[in-house]
Amino acid sequence: MMTQPTVIVMTATVDPGDYAADIARRDLEVRKADYRNALQFYLGLEDPRICGVVFCENSGADLSFLRAETLRRGAERPLELIGFCGNRRPSGLHYGYSELGVIDHACRHSRLLGSGDRFFKATGRLTFERISALMDRLPDDCRFGADFRRAYSKEGGAPMRARTELMFFHKAFYLEHFFERRDRMIDSPVLFEEFVPQVILPIRGRAETGALALRWPIECGATGYAARDNSDYNSGAIRTKRRIRAFARRAAPWLWI
């Protein structure tokens, strides 16, 4: 069970800019509402282990839409807003290149991360309503956590993928293995979901690495809408997939789906 203070780092891109054509959920007011609702959820989450929320946005957007002062008044925890212009990626690369840049920026500039050593990275438009239950099941010495799956038959490339919407890092682990290393995605362009296993799998099992959770012990699905196709994470089809995955975690833990 995790017991130590943990920060939520919400990664955000309010204005997709040149990449708007790549996604369906591109309306700026819709995206702003997604981020505002998610921020309100994390600020009000009743879990004393969550010691702060960092909202880090990379399109240089005006963050006054978050109504941060109003949210802070009823908040259970500190809030830090960080904005910068960094929504650029080399041609042909996945959006994850920019997202890693958001986490890097938060590690450099966040006061809350500067005083803490553990954080969840959450895609900022989404919420994870079972995050406290997940923390109850992860070991206190966890250094990294994500939900890995096997590549689907129609997918090429790497055999393992990580669901990157929610990941856990001990800050020292992130700094050692991910910080300022996103350019490794350039030479042989890979999806963010493939890049994470490329980093993690070779170091799995090393004593000095510490505890790595490559499969969530419970199903911890997102609530919200996928940017790529605007699909609802609470649709009937996705709920059915989650029930199957939840059953597999108990009955067939070797079946990573």
JSON list of C-alpha atoms in Angstrom, two decimals, residues 23-247:
[
{"chain": "A", "resi": 23, "resn": "ILE", "atom": "CA", "xyz": [-7.41, 14.78, -33.42]},
{"chain": "A", "resi": 24, "resn": "ALA", "atom": "CA", "xyz": [-11.19, 14.90, -33.28]},
{"chain": "A", "resi": 25, "resn": "ARG", "atom": "CA", "xyz": [-11.52, 16.65, -29.91]},
{"chain": "A", "resi": 26, "resn": "ARG", "atom": "CA", "xyz": [-10.05, 19.92, -31.08]},
{"chain": "A", "resi": 27, "resn": "ASP", "atom": "CA", "xyz": [-12.64, 22.54, -30.08]},
{"chain": "A", "resi": 28, "resn": "LEU", "atom": "CA", "xyz": [-10.86, 24.84, -27.62]},
{"chain": "A", "resi": 29, "resn": "GLU", "atom": "CA", "xyz": [-13.87, 25.47, -25.39]},
{"chain": "A", "resi": 30, "resn": "VAL", "atom": "CA", "xyz": [-14.57, 21.75, -25.14]},
{"chain": "A", "resi": 31, "resn": "ARG", "atom": "CA", "xyz": [-10.96, 21.07, -24.25]},
{"chain": "A", "resi": 32, "resn": "LYS", "atom": "CA", "xyz": [-10.97, 23.84, -21.65]},
{"chain": "A", "resi": 33, "resn": "ALA", "atom": "CA", "xyz": [-14.05, 22.34, -20.03]},
{"chain": "A", "resi": 34, "resn": "ASP", "atom": "CA", "xyz": [-12.35, 18.93, -19.94]},
{"chain": "A", "resi": 35, "resn": "TYR", "atom": "CA", "xyz": [-9.32, 20.37, -18.17]},
{"chain": "A", "resi": 36, "resn": "ARG", "atom": "CA", "xyz": [-11.36, 22.45, -15.74]},
{"chain": "A", "resi": 37, "resn": "ASN", "atom": "CA", "xyz": [-13.52, 19.49, -14.75]},
{"chain": "A", "resi": 38, "resn": "ALA", "atom": "CA", "xyz": [-10.53, 17.20, -14.30]},
{"chain": "A", "resi": 39, "resn": "LEU", "atom": "CA", "xyz": [-8.70, 19.79, -12.20]},
{"chain": "A", "resi": 40, "resn": "GLN", "atom": "CA", "xyz": [-11.74, 20.19, -9.97]},
{"chain": "A", "resi": 41, "resn": "PHE", "atom": "CA", "xyz": [-11.87, 16.41, -9.52]},
{"chain": "A", "resi": 42, "resn": "TYR", "atom": "CA", "xyz": [-8.22, 16.11, -8.41]},
{"chain": "A", "resi": 43, "resn": "LEU", "atom": "CA", "xyz": [-8.40, 19.12, -6.11]},
{"chain": "A", "resi": 44, "resn": "GLY", "atom": "CA", "xyz": [-11.42, 17.67, -4.35]},
{"chain": "A", "resi": 45, "resn": "LEU", "atom": "CA", "xyz": [-10.25, 14.07, -4.19]},
{"chain": "A", "resi": 46, "resn": "GLU", "atom": "CA", "xyz": [-10.60, 12.85, -0.62]},
{"chain": "A", "resi": 47, "resn": "ASP", "atom": "CA", "xyz": [-7.25, 11.16, -0.15]},
{"chain": "A", "resi": 48, "resn": "PRO", "atom": "CA", "xyz": [-4.65, 12.71, 2.19]},
{"chain": "A", "resi": 49, "resn": "ARG", "atom": "CA", "xyz": [-1.84, 10.99, 0.30]},
{"chain": "A", "resi": 50, "resn": "ILE", "atom": "CA", "xyz": [-2.43, 13.29, -2.67]},
{"chain": "A", "resi": 51, "resn": "CYS", "atom": "CA", "xyz": [-0.42, 16.27, -1.44]},
{"chain": "A", "resi": 52, "resn": "GLY", "atom": "CA", "xyz": [-0.76, 18.61, -4.40]},
{"chain": "A", "resi": 53, "resn": "VAL", "atom": "CA", "xyz": [-1.75, 19.06, -8.05]},
{"chain": "A", "resi": 54, "resn": "VAL", "atom": "CA", "xyz": [0.52, 20.45, -10.77]},
{"chain": "A", "resi": 55, "resn": "PHE", "atom": "CA", "xyz": [-1.25, 21.55, -13.95]},
{"chain": "A", "resi": 56, "resn": "CYS", "atom": "CA", "xyz": [1.42, 21.92, -16.66]},
{"chain": "A", "resi": 57, "resn": "GLU", "atom": "CA", "xyz": [0.30, 23.24, -20.07]},
{"chain": "A", "resi": 58, "resn": "ASN", "atom": "CA", "xyz": [2.51, 23.44, -23.17]},
{"chain": "A", "resi": 59, "resn": "SER", "atom": "CA", "xyz": [0.66, 25.56, -25.76]},
{"chain": "A", "resi": 60, "resn": "GLY", "atom": "CA", "xyz": [1.18, 28.91, -24.03]},
{"chain": "A", "resi": 61, "resn": "ALA", "atom": "CA", "xyz": [-2.57, 29.26, -23.40]},
{"chain": "A", "resi": 62, "resn": "ASP", "atom": "CA", "xyz": [-4.06, 31.79, -20.99]},
{"chain": "A", "resi": 63, "resn": "LEU", "atom": "CA", "xyz": [-4.86, 29.64, -17.95]},
{"chain": "A", "resi": 64, "resn": "SER", "atom": "CA", "xyz": [-7.37, 32.05, -16.42]},
{"chain": "A", "resi": 65, "resn": "PHE", "atom": "CA", "xyz": [-10.15, 29.83, -17.81]},
{"chain": "A", "resi": 66, "resn": "LEU", "atom": "CA", "xyz": [-9.40, 27.36, -15.03]},
{"chain": "A", "resi": 67, "resn": "ARG", "atom": "CA", "xyz": [-10.81, 29.82, -12.49]},
{"chain": "A", "resi": 68, "resn": "ALA", "atom": "CA", "xyz": [-7.99, 28.70, -10.25]},
{"chain": "A", "resi": 69, "resn": "GLU", "atom": "CA", "xyz": [-8.72, 31.08, -7.39]},
{"chain": "A", "resi": 70, "resn": "THR", "atom": "CA", "xyz": [-12.30, 29.84, -7.15]},
{"chain": "A", "resi": 71, "resn": "LEU", "atom": "CA", "xyz": [-11.14, 26.22, -7.26]},
{"chain": "A", "resi": 72, "resn": "ARG", "atom": "CA", "xyz": [-8.45, 26.84, -4.65]},
{"chain": "A", "resi": 73, "resn": "ARG", "atom": "CA", "xyz": [-10.92, 28.18, -2.09]},
{"chain": "A", "resi": 74, "resn": "GLY", "atom": "CA", "xyz": [-12.65, 24.84, -1.71]},
{"chain": "A", "resi": 75, "resn": "ALA", "atom": "CA", "xyz": [-9.62, 22.66, -2.47]},
{"chain": "A", "resi": 76, "resn": "GLU", "atom": "CA", "xyz": [-8.24, 19.91, -0.27]},
{"chain": "A", "resi": 77, "resn": "ARG", "atom": "CA", "xyz": [-4.67, 20.45, -1.48]},
{"chain": "A", "resi": 78, "resn": "PRO", "atom": "CA", "xyz": [-2.24, 22.93, -3.06]},
{"chain": "A", "resi": 79, "resn": "LEU", "atom": "CA", "xyz": [-2.49, 23.77, -6.76]},
{"chain": "A", "resi": 80, "resn": "GLU", "atom": "CA", "xyz": [0.34, 24.90, -9.02]},
{"chain": "A", "resi": 81, "resn": "LEU", "atom": "CA", "xyz": [-0.25, 26.18, -12.56]},
{"chain": "A", "resi": 82, "resn": "ILE", "atom": "CA", "xyz": [2.64, 26.11, -15.03]},
{"chain": "A", "resi": 83, "resn": "GLY", "atom": "CA", "xyz": [2.40, 27.28, -18.62]},
{"chain": "A", "resi": 84, "resn": "PHE", "atom": "CA", "xyz": [5.00, 27.41, -21.39]},
{"chain": "A", "resi": 85, "resn": "CYS", "atom": "CA", "xyz": [5.33, 27.17, -25.17]},
{"chain": "A", "resi": 86, "resn": "GLY", "atom": "CA", "xyz": [6.54, 23.69, -26.03]},
{"chain": "A", "resi": 87, "resn": "ASN", "atom": "CA", "xyz": [3.96, 22.04, -28.27]},
{"chain": "A", "resi": 88, "resn": "ARG", "atom": "CA", "xyz": [6.42, 21.08, -30.99]},
{"chain": "A", "resi": 89, "resn": "ARG", "atom": "CA", "xyz": [7.66, 17.74, -32.14]},
{"chain": "A", "resi": 90, "resn": "PRO", "atom": "CA", "xyz": [9.82, 16.48, -35.01]},
{"chain": "A", "resi": 91, "resn": "SER", "atom": "CA", "xyz": [7.99, 15.45, -38.15]},
{"chain": "A", "resi": 92, "resn": "GLY", "atom": "CA", "xyz": [6.47, 11.98, -37.94]},
{"chain": "A", "resi": 93, "resn": "LEU", "atom": "CA", "xyz": [6.69, 11.70, -34.17]},
{"chain": "A", "resi": 94, "resn": "HIS", "atom": "CA", "xyz": [3.86, 10.82, -31.81]},
{"chain": "A", "resi": 95, "resn": "TYR", "atom": "CA", "xyz": [2.31, 13.44, -29.49]},
{"chain": "A", "resi": 96, "resn": "GLY", "atom": "CA", "xyz": [4.08, 11.64, -26.64]},
{"chain": "A", "resi": 97, "resn": "TYR", "atom": "CA", "xyz": [7.27, 13.47, -27.60]},
{"chain": "A", "resi": 98, "resn": "SER", "atom": "CA", "xyz": [5.60, 16.73, -26.56]},
{"chain": "A", "resi": 99, "resn": "GLU", "atom": "CA", "xyz": [4.02, 15.13, -23.51]},
{"chain": "A", "resi": 100, "resn": "LEU", "atom": "CA", "xyz": [7.38, 13.98, -22.21]},
{"chain": "A", "resi": 101, "resn": "GLY", "atom": "CA", "xyz": [8.49, 17.56, -22.68]},
{"chain": "A", "resi": 102, "resn": "VAL", "atom": "CA", "xyz": [5.64, 18.65, -20.38]},
{"chain": "A", "resi": 103, "resn": "ILE", "atom": "CA", "xyz": [6.78, 16.27, -17.64]},
{"chain": "A", "resi": 104, "resn": "ASP", "atom": "CA", "xyz": [10.39, 17.39, -18.08]},
{"chain": "A", "resi": 105, "resn": "HIS", "atom": "CA", "xyz": [9.29, 21.01, -17.75]},
{"chain": "A", "resi": 106, "resn": "ALA", "atom": "CA", "xyz": [7.32, 20.25, -14.59]},
{"chain": "A", "resi": 107, "resn": "CYS", "atom": "CA", "xyz": [10.34, 18.50, -13.10]},
{"chain": "A", "resi": 108, "resn": "ARG", "atom": "CA", "xyz": [12.47, 21.57, -13.80]},
{"chain": "A", "resi": 109, "resn": "HIS", "atom": "CA", "xyz": [10.08, 24.25, -12.62]},
{"chain": "A", "resi": 110, "resn": "SER", "atom": "CA", "xyz": [7.46, 22.85, -10.23]},
{"chain": "A", "resi": 111, "resn": "ARG", "atom": "CA", "xyz": [7.76, 23.92, -6.62]},
{"chain": "A", "resi": 112, "resn": "LEU", "atom": "CA", "xyz": [5.59, 21.00, -5.50]},
{"chain": "A", "resi": 113, "resn": "LEU", "atom": "CA", "xyz": [7.74, 18.47, -7.36]},
{"chain": "A", "resi": 114, "resn": "GLY", "atom": "CA", "xyz": [10.83, 20.19, -6.04]},
{"chain": "A", "resi": 115, "resn": "SER", "atom": "CA", "xyz": [9.80, 19.40, -2.49]},
{"chain": "A", "resi": 116, "resn": "GLY", "atom": "CA", "xyz": [8.34, 15.94, -3.18]},
{"chain": "A", "resi": 117, "resn": "ASP", "atom": "CA", "xyz": [9.65, 12.72, -4.65]},
{"chain": "A", "resi": 118, "resn": "ARG", "atom": "CA", "xyz": [6.63, 10.83, -5.99]},
{"chain": "A", "resi": 119, "resn": "PHE", "atom": "CA", "xyz": [4.08, 11.69, -8.66]},
{"chain": "A", "resi": 120, "resn": "PHE", "atom": "CA", "xyz": [1.37, 10.34, -10.90]},
{"chain": "A", "resi": 121, "resn": "LYS", "atom": "CA", "xyz": [1.38, 11.66, -14.44]},
{"chain": "A", "resi": 122, "resn": "ALA", "atom": "CA", "xyz": [-2.24, 11.93, -15.62]},
{"chain": "A", "resi": 123, "resn": "THR", "atom": "CA", "xyz": [-3.44, 13.04, -19.04]},
{"chain": "A", "resi": 124, "resn": "GLY", "atom": "CA", "xyz": [-5.00, 16.31, -17.98]},
{"chain": "A", "resi": 125, "resn": "ARG", "atom": "CA", "xyz": [-8.39, 16.02, -19.67]},
{"chain": "A", "resi": 126, "resn": "LEU", "atom": "CA", "xyz": [-9.13, 12.68, -18.02]},
{"chain": "A", "resi": 127, "resn": "THR", "atom": "CA", "xyz": [-9.93, 11.56, -14.50]},
{"chain": "A", "resi": 128, "resn": "PHE", "atom": "CA", "xyz": [-9.16, 8.25, -12.83]},
{"chain": "A", "resi": 129, "resn": "GLU", "atom": "CA", "xyz": [-11.80, 7.68, -10.22]},
{"chain": "A", "resi": 130, "resn": "ARG", "atom": "CA", "xyz": [-10.12, 4.59, -8.77]},
{"chain": "A", "resi": 131, "resn": "ILE", "atom": "CA", "xyz": [-6.71, 6.18, -8.29]},
{"chain": "A", "resi": 132, "resn": "SER", "atom": "CA", "xyz": [-6.98, 5.93, -4.50]},
{"chain": "A", "resi": 133, "resn": "ALA", "atom": "CA", "xyz": [-7.89, 2.25, -4.74]},
{"chain": "A", "resi": 134, "resn": "LEU", "atom": "CA", "xyz": [-4.89, 1.80, -7.04]},
{"chain": "A", "resi": 135, "resn": "MET", "atom": "CA", "xyz": [-2.61, 3.43, -4.47]},
{"chain": "A", "resi": 136, "resn": "ASP", "atom": "CA", "xyz": [-3.99, 1.02, -1.87]},
{"chain": "A", "resi": 137, "resn": "ARG", "atom": "CA", "xyz": [-2.72, -1.89, -3.97]},
{"chain": "A", "resi": 138, "resn": "LEU", "atom": "CA", "xyz": [0.67, -0.62, -5.15]},
{"chain": "A", "resi": 139, "resn": "PRO", "atom": "CA", "xyz": [3.76, -1.23, -2.96]},
{"chain": "A", "resi": 140, "resn": "ASP", "atom": "CA", "xyz": [5.15, 1.65, -0.96]},
{"chain": "A", "resi": 141, "resn": "ASP", "atom": "CA", "xyz": [8.58, 1.13, -2.52]},
{"chain": "A", "resi": 142, "resn": "CYS", "atom": "CA", "xyz": [7.24, 1.41, -6.08]},
{"chain": "A", "resi": 143, "resn": "ARG", "atom": "CA", "xyz": [9.60, 3.32, -8.36]},
{"chain": "A", "resi": 144, "resn": "PHE", "atom": "CA", "xyz": [7.56, 3.16, -11.57]},
{"chain": "A", "resi": 145, "resn": "GLY", "atom": "CA", "xyz": [4.08, 2.04, -12.46]},
{"chain": "A", "resi": 146, "resn": "ALA", "atom": "CA", "xyz": [2.02, 1.80, -15.64]},
{"chain": "A", "resi": 147, "resn": "ASP", "atom": "CA", "xyz": [-0.45, -0.61, -17.16]},
{"chain": "A", "resi": 148, "resn": "PHE", "atom": "CA", "xyz": [1.34, -2.61, -19.86]},
{"chain": "A", "resi": 149, "resn": "ARG", "atom": "CA", "xyz": [-0.46, -4.68, -22.46]},
{"chain": "A", "resi": 150, "resn": "ARG", "atom": "CA", "xyz": [0.48, -6.92, -25.34]},
{"chain": "A", "resi": 151, "resn": "ALA", "atom": "CA", "xyz": [0.26, -5.40, -28.80]},
{"chain": "A", "resi": 152, "resn": "TYR", "atom": "CA", "xyz": [-2.92, -6.26, -30.65]},
{"chain": "A", "resi": 153, "resn": "SER", "atom": "CA", "xyz": [-2.67, -8.50, -33.70]},
{"chain": "A", "resi": 154, "resn": "LYS", "atom": "CA", "xyz": [-3.30, -5.56, -36.07]},
{"chain": "A", "resi": 155, "resn": "GLU", "atom": "CA", "xyz": [-0.52, -3.49, -34.49]},
{"chain": "A", "resi": 156, "resn": "GLY", "atom": "CA", "xyz": [3.01, -3.61, -35.77]},
{"chain": "A", "resi": 157, "resn": "GLY", "atom": "CA", "xyz": [6.13, -2.61, -33.93]},
{"chain": "A", "resi": 158, "resn": "ALA", "atom": "CA", "xyz": [6.99, -3.49, -30.35]},
{"chain": "A", "resi": 159, "resn": "PRO", "atom": "CA", "xyz": [5.26, -6.48, -28.72]},
{"chain": "A", "resi": 160, "resn": "MET", "atom": "CA", "xyz": [4.46, -4.54, -25.53]},
{"chain": "A", "resi": 161, "resn": "ARG", "atom": "CA", "xyz": [2.66, -1.24, -25.07]},
{"chain": "A", "resi": 162, "resn": "ALA", "atom": "CA", "xyz": [2.02, 0.97, -22.04]},
{"chain": "A", "resi": 163, "resn": "ARG", "atom": "CA", "xyz": [-1.24, 2.77, -21.41]},
{"chain": "A", "resi": 164, "resn": "THR", "atom": "CA", "xyz": [0.31, 6.17, -20.88]},
{"chain": "A", "resi": 165, "resn": "GLU", "atom": "CA", "xyz": [-2.76, 8.10, -19.74]},
{"chain": "A", "resi": 166, "resn": "LEU", "atom": "CA", "xyz": [-1.82, 7.30, -16.13]},
{"chain": "A", "resi": 167, "resn": "MET", "atom": "CA", "xyz": [1.69, 6.47, -14.94]},
{"chain": "A", "resi": 168, "resn": "PHE", "atom": "CA", "xyz": [3.48, 6.61, -11.59]},
{"chain": "A", "resi": 169, "resn": "PHE", "atom": "CA", "xyz": [7.08, 7.72, -11.05]},
{"chain": "A", "resi": 170, "resn": "HIS", "atom": "CA", "xyz": [9.44, 8.11, -8.15]},
{"chain": "A", "resi": 171, "resn": "LYS", "atom": "CA", "xyz": [11.01, 11.40, -9.20]},
{"chain": "A", "resi": 172, "resn": "ALA", "atom": "CA", "xyz": [14.58, 10.10, -8.95]},
{"chain": "A", "resi": 173, "resn": "PHE", "atom": "CA", "xyz": [13.62, 7.20, -11.22]},
{"chain": "A", "resi": 174, "resn": "TYR", "atom": "CA", "xyz": [12.10, 9.56, -13.78]},
{"chain": "A", "resi": 175, "resn": "LEU", "atom": "CA", "xyz": [15.17, 11.79, -13.70]},
{"chain": "A", "resi": 176, "resn": "GLU", "atom": "CA", "xyz": [17.47, 8.82, -14.24]},
{"chain": "A", "resi": 177, "resn": "HIS", "atom": "CA", "xyz": [15.59, 7.02, -16.99]},
{"chain": "A", "resi": 178, "resn": "PHE", "atom": "CA", "xyz": [13.28, 9.50, -18.78]},
{"chain": "A", "resi": 179, "resn": "PHE", "atom": "CA", "xyz": [14.31, 13.10, -18.09]},
{"chain": "A", "resi": 180, "resn": "GLU", "atom": "CA", "xyz": [15.64, 14.81, -21.24]},
{"chain": "A", "resi": 181, "resn": "ARG", "atom": "CA", "xyz": [15.75, 11.47, -23.06]},
{"chain": "A", "resi": 182, "resn": "ARG", "atom": "CA", "xyz": [12.80, 11.96, -25.40]},
{"chain": "A", "resi": 183, "resn": "ASP", "atom": "CA", "xyz": [15.11, 12.53, -28.38]},
{"chain": "A", "resi": 184, "resn": "ARG", "atom": "CA", "xyz": [15.69, 8.78, -28.31]},
{"chain": "A", "resi": 185, "resn": "MET", "atom": "CA", "xyz": [12.28, 8.59, -30.00]},
{"chain": "A", "resi": 186, "resn": "ILE", "atom": "CA", "xyz": [13.57, 10.39, -33.10]},
{"chain": "A", "resi": 187, "resn": "ASP", "atom": "CA", "xyz": [16.04, 7.98, -34.77]},
{"chain": "A", "resi": 188, "resn": "SER", "atom": "CA", "xyz": [13.49, 5.18, -35.01]},
{"chain": "A", "resi": 189, "resn": "PRO", "atom": "CA", "xyz": [10.14, 6.95, -34.53]},
{"chain": "A", "resi": 190, "resn": "VAL", "atom": "CA", "xyz": [7.95, 5.17, -32.00]},
{"chain": "A", "resi": 191, "resn": "LEU", "atom": "CA", "xyz": [4.69, 5.80, -30.24]},
{"chain": "A", "resi": 192, "resn": "PHE", "atom": "CA", "xyz": [4.83, 6.98, -26.65]},
{"chain": "A", "resi": 193, "resn": "GLU", "atom": "CA", "xyz": [3.13, 3.70, -25.71]},
{"chain": "A", "resi": 194, "resn": "GLU", "atom": "CA", "xyz": [6.05, 1.79, -27.27]},
{"chain": "A", "resi": 195, "resn": "PHE", "atom": "CA", "xyz": [8.79, 4.06, -25.98]},
{"chain": "A", "resi": 196, "resn": "VAL", "atom": "CA", "xyz": [7.95, 3.46, -22.31]},
{"chain": "A", "resi": 197, "resn": "PRO", "atom": "CA", "xyz": [8.43, -0.35, -22.54]},
{"chain": "A", "resi": 198, "resn": "GLN", "atom": "CA", "xyz": [11.65, 0.22, -24.52]},
{"chain": "A", "resi": 199, "resn": "VAL", "atom": "CA", "xyz": [12.99, 2.09, -21.50]},
{"chain": "A", "resi": 200, "resn": "ILE", "atom": "CA", "xyz": [11.53, -0.11, -18.77]},
{"chain": "A", "resi": 201, "resn": "LEU", "atom": "CA", "xyz": [11.83, -3.71, -19.95]},
{"chain": "A", "resi": 202, "resn": "PRO", "atom": "CA", "xyz": [15.67, -3.79, -20.25]},
{"chain": "A", "resi": 203, "resn": "ILE", "atom": "CA", "xyz": [16.06, -2.65, -16.61]},
{"chain": "A", "resi": 204, "resn": "ARG", "atom": "CA", "xyz": [13.32, -4.83, -15.14]},
{"chain": "A", "resi": 205, "resn": "GLY", "atom": "CA", "xyz": [14.60, -7.12, -12.43]},
{"chain": "A", "resi": 206, "resn": "ARG", "atom": "CA", "xyz": [17.73, -5.17, -11.57]},
{"chain": "A", "resi": 207, "resn": "ALA", "atom": "CA", "xyz": [18.11, -4.85, -7.82]},
{"chain": "A", "resi": 208, "resn": "GLU", "atom": "CA", "xyz": [19.17, -1.22, -8.03]},
{"chain": "A", "resi": 209, "resn": "THR", "atom": "CA", "xyz": [16.06, -0.32, -10.05]},
{"chain": "A", "resi": 210, "resn": "GLY", "atom": "CA", "xyz": [13.63, -1.11, -7.24]},
{"chain": "A", "resi": 211, "resn": "ALA", "atom": "CA", "xyz": [10.00, -2.16, -7.52]},
{"chain": "A", "resi": 212, "resn": "LEU", "atom": "CA", "xyz": [8.44, -1.67, -10.95]},
{"chain": "A", "resi": 213, "resn": "ALA", "atom": "CA", "xyz": [4.72, -2.22, -11.51]},
{"chain": "A", "resi": 214, "resn": "LEU", "atom": "CA", "xyz": [4.13, -3.11, -15.16]},
{"chain": "A", "resi": 215, "resn": "ARG", "atom": "CA", "xyz": [0.54, -4.19, -14.65]},
{"chain": "A", "resi": 216, "resn": "TRP", "atom": "CA", "xyz": [-1.96, -2.36, -12.47]},
{"chain": "A", "resi": 217, "resn": "PRO", "atom": "CA", "xyz": [-3.24, -4.75, -9.78]},
{"chain": "A", "resi": 218, "resn": "ILE", "atom": "CA", "xyz": [-6.77, -3.41, -10.35]},
{"chain": "A", "resi": 219, "resn": "GLU", "atom": "CA", "xyz": [-8.60, -1.94, -13.30]},
{"chain": "A", "resi": 220, "resn": "CYS", "atom": "CA", "xyz": [-8.19, 1.85, -13.12]},
{"chain": "A", "resi": 221, "resn": "GLY", "atom": "CA", "xyz": [-9.89, 3.21, -16.19]},
{"chain": "A", "resi": 222, "resn": "ALA", "atom": "CA", "xyz": [-10.20, 6.78, -17.37]},
{"chain": "A", "resi": 223, "resn": "THR", "atom": "CA", "xyz": [-13.32, 8.91, -17.43]},
{"chain": "A", "resi": 224, "resn": "GLY", "atom": "CA", "xyz": [-13.59, 11.42, -20.27]},
{"chain": "A", "resi": 225, "resn": "TYR", "atom": "CA", "xyz": [-13.17, 11.47, -24.03]},
{"chain": "A", "resi": 226, "resn": "ALA", "atom": "CA", "xyz": [-10.30, 10.33, -26.23]},
{"chain": "A", "resi": 227, "resn": "ALA", "atom": "CA", "xyz": [-8.71, 13.17, -28.17]},
{"chain": "A", "resi": 228, "resn": "ARG", "atom": "CA", "xyz": [-7.97, 11.04, -31.23]},
{"chain": "A", "resi": 229, "resn": "ASP", "atom": "CA", "xyz": [-11.53, 10.03, -32.10]},
{"chain": "A", "resi": 230, "resn": "ASN", "atom": "CA", "xyz": [-13.71, 11.71, -29.43]},
{"chain": "A", "resi": 231, "resn": "SER", "atom": "CA", "xyz": [-14.82, 8.31, -28.13]},
{"chain": "A", "resi": 232, "resn": "ASP", "atom": "CA", "xyz": [-16.31, 8.11, -24.64]},
{"chain": "A", "resi": 233, "resn": "TYR", "atom": "CA", "xyz": [-14.18, 6.16, -22.15]},
{"chain": "A", "resi": 234, "resn": "ASN", "atom": "CA", "xyz": [-17.42, 5.16, -20.41]},
{"chain": "A", "resi": 235, "resn": "SER", "atom": "CA", "xyz": [-19.11, 3.78, -23.52]},
{"chain": "A", "resi": 236, "resn": "GLY", "atom": "CA", "xyz": [-20.67, 0.35, -23.31]},
{"chain": "A", "resi": 237, "resn": "ALA", "atom": "CA", "xyz": [-17.95, -1.22, -25.44]},
{"chain": "A", "resi": 238, "resn": "ILE", "atom": "CA", "xyz": [-15.14, 0.17, -23.30]},
{"chain": "A", "resi": 239, "resn": "ARG", "atom": "CA", "xyz": [-16.90, -0.81, -20.06]},
{"chain": "A", "resi": 240, "resn": "THR", "atom": "CA", "xyz": [-17.12, -4.36, -21.40]},
{"chain": "A", "resi": 241, "resn": "LYS", "atom": "CA", "xyz": [-13.39, -4.35, -22.19]},
{"chain": "A", "resi": 242, "resn": "ARG", "atom": "CA", "xyz": [-12.67, -3.13, -18.67]},
{"chain": "A", "resi": 243, "resn": "ARG", "atom": "CA", "xyz": [-14.73, -5.92, -17.12]},
{"chain": "A", "resi": 244, "resn": "ILE", "atom": "CA", "xyz": [-12.80, -8.47, -19.19]},
{"chain": "A", "resi": 245, "resn": "ARG", "atom": "CA", "xyz": [-9.46, -6.94, -18.18]},
{"chain": "A", "resi": 246, "resn": "ALA", "atom": "CA", "xyz": [-10.51, -6.79, -14.52]},
{"chain": "A", "resi": 247, "resn": "PHE", "atom": "CA", "xyz": [-11.43, -10.48, -14.63]}
]
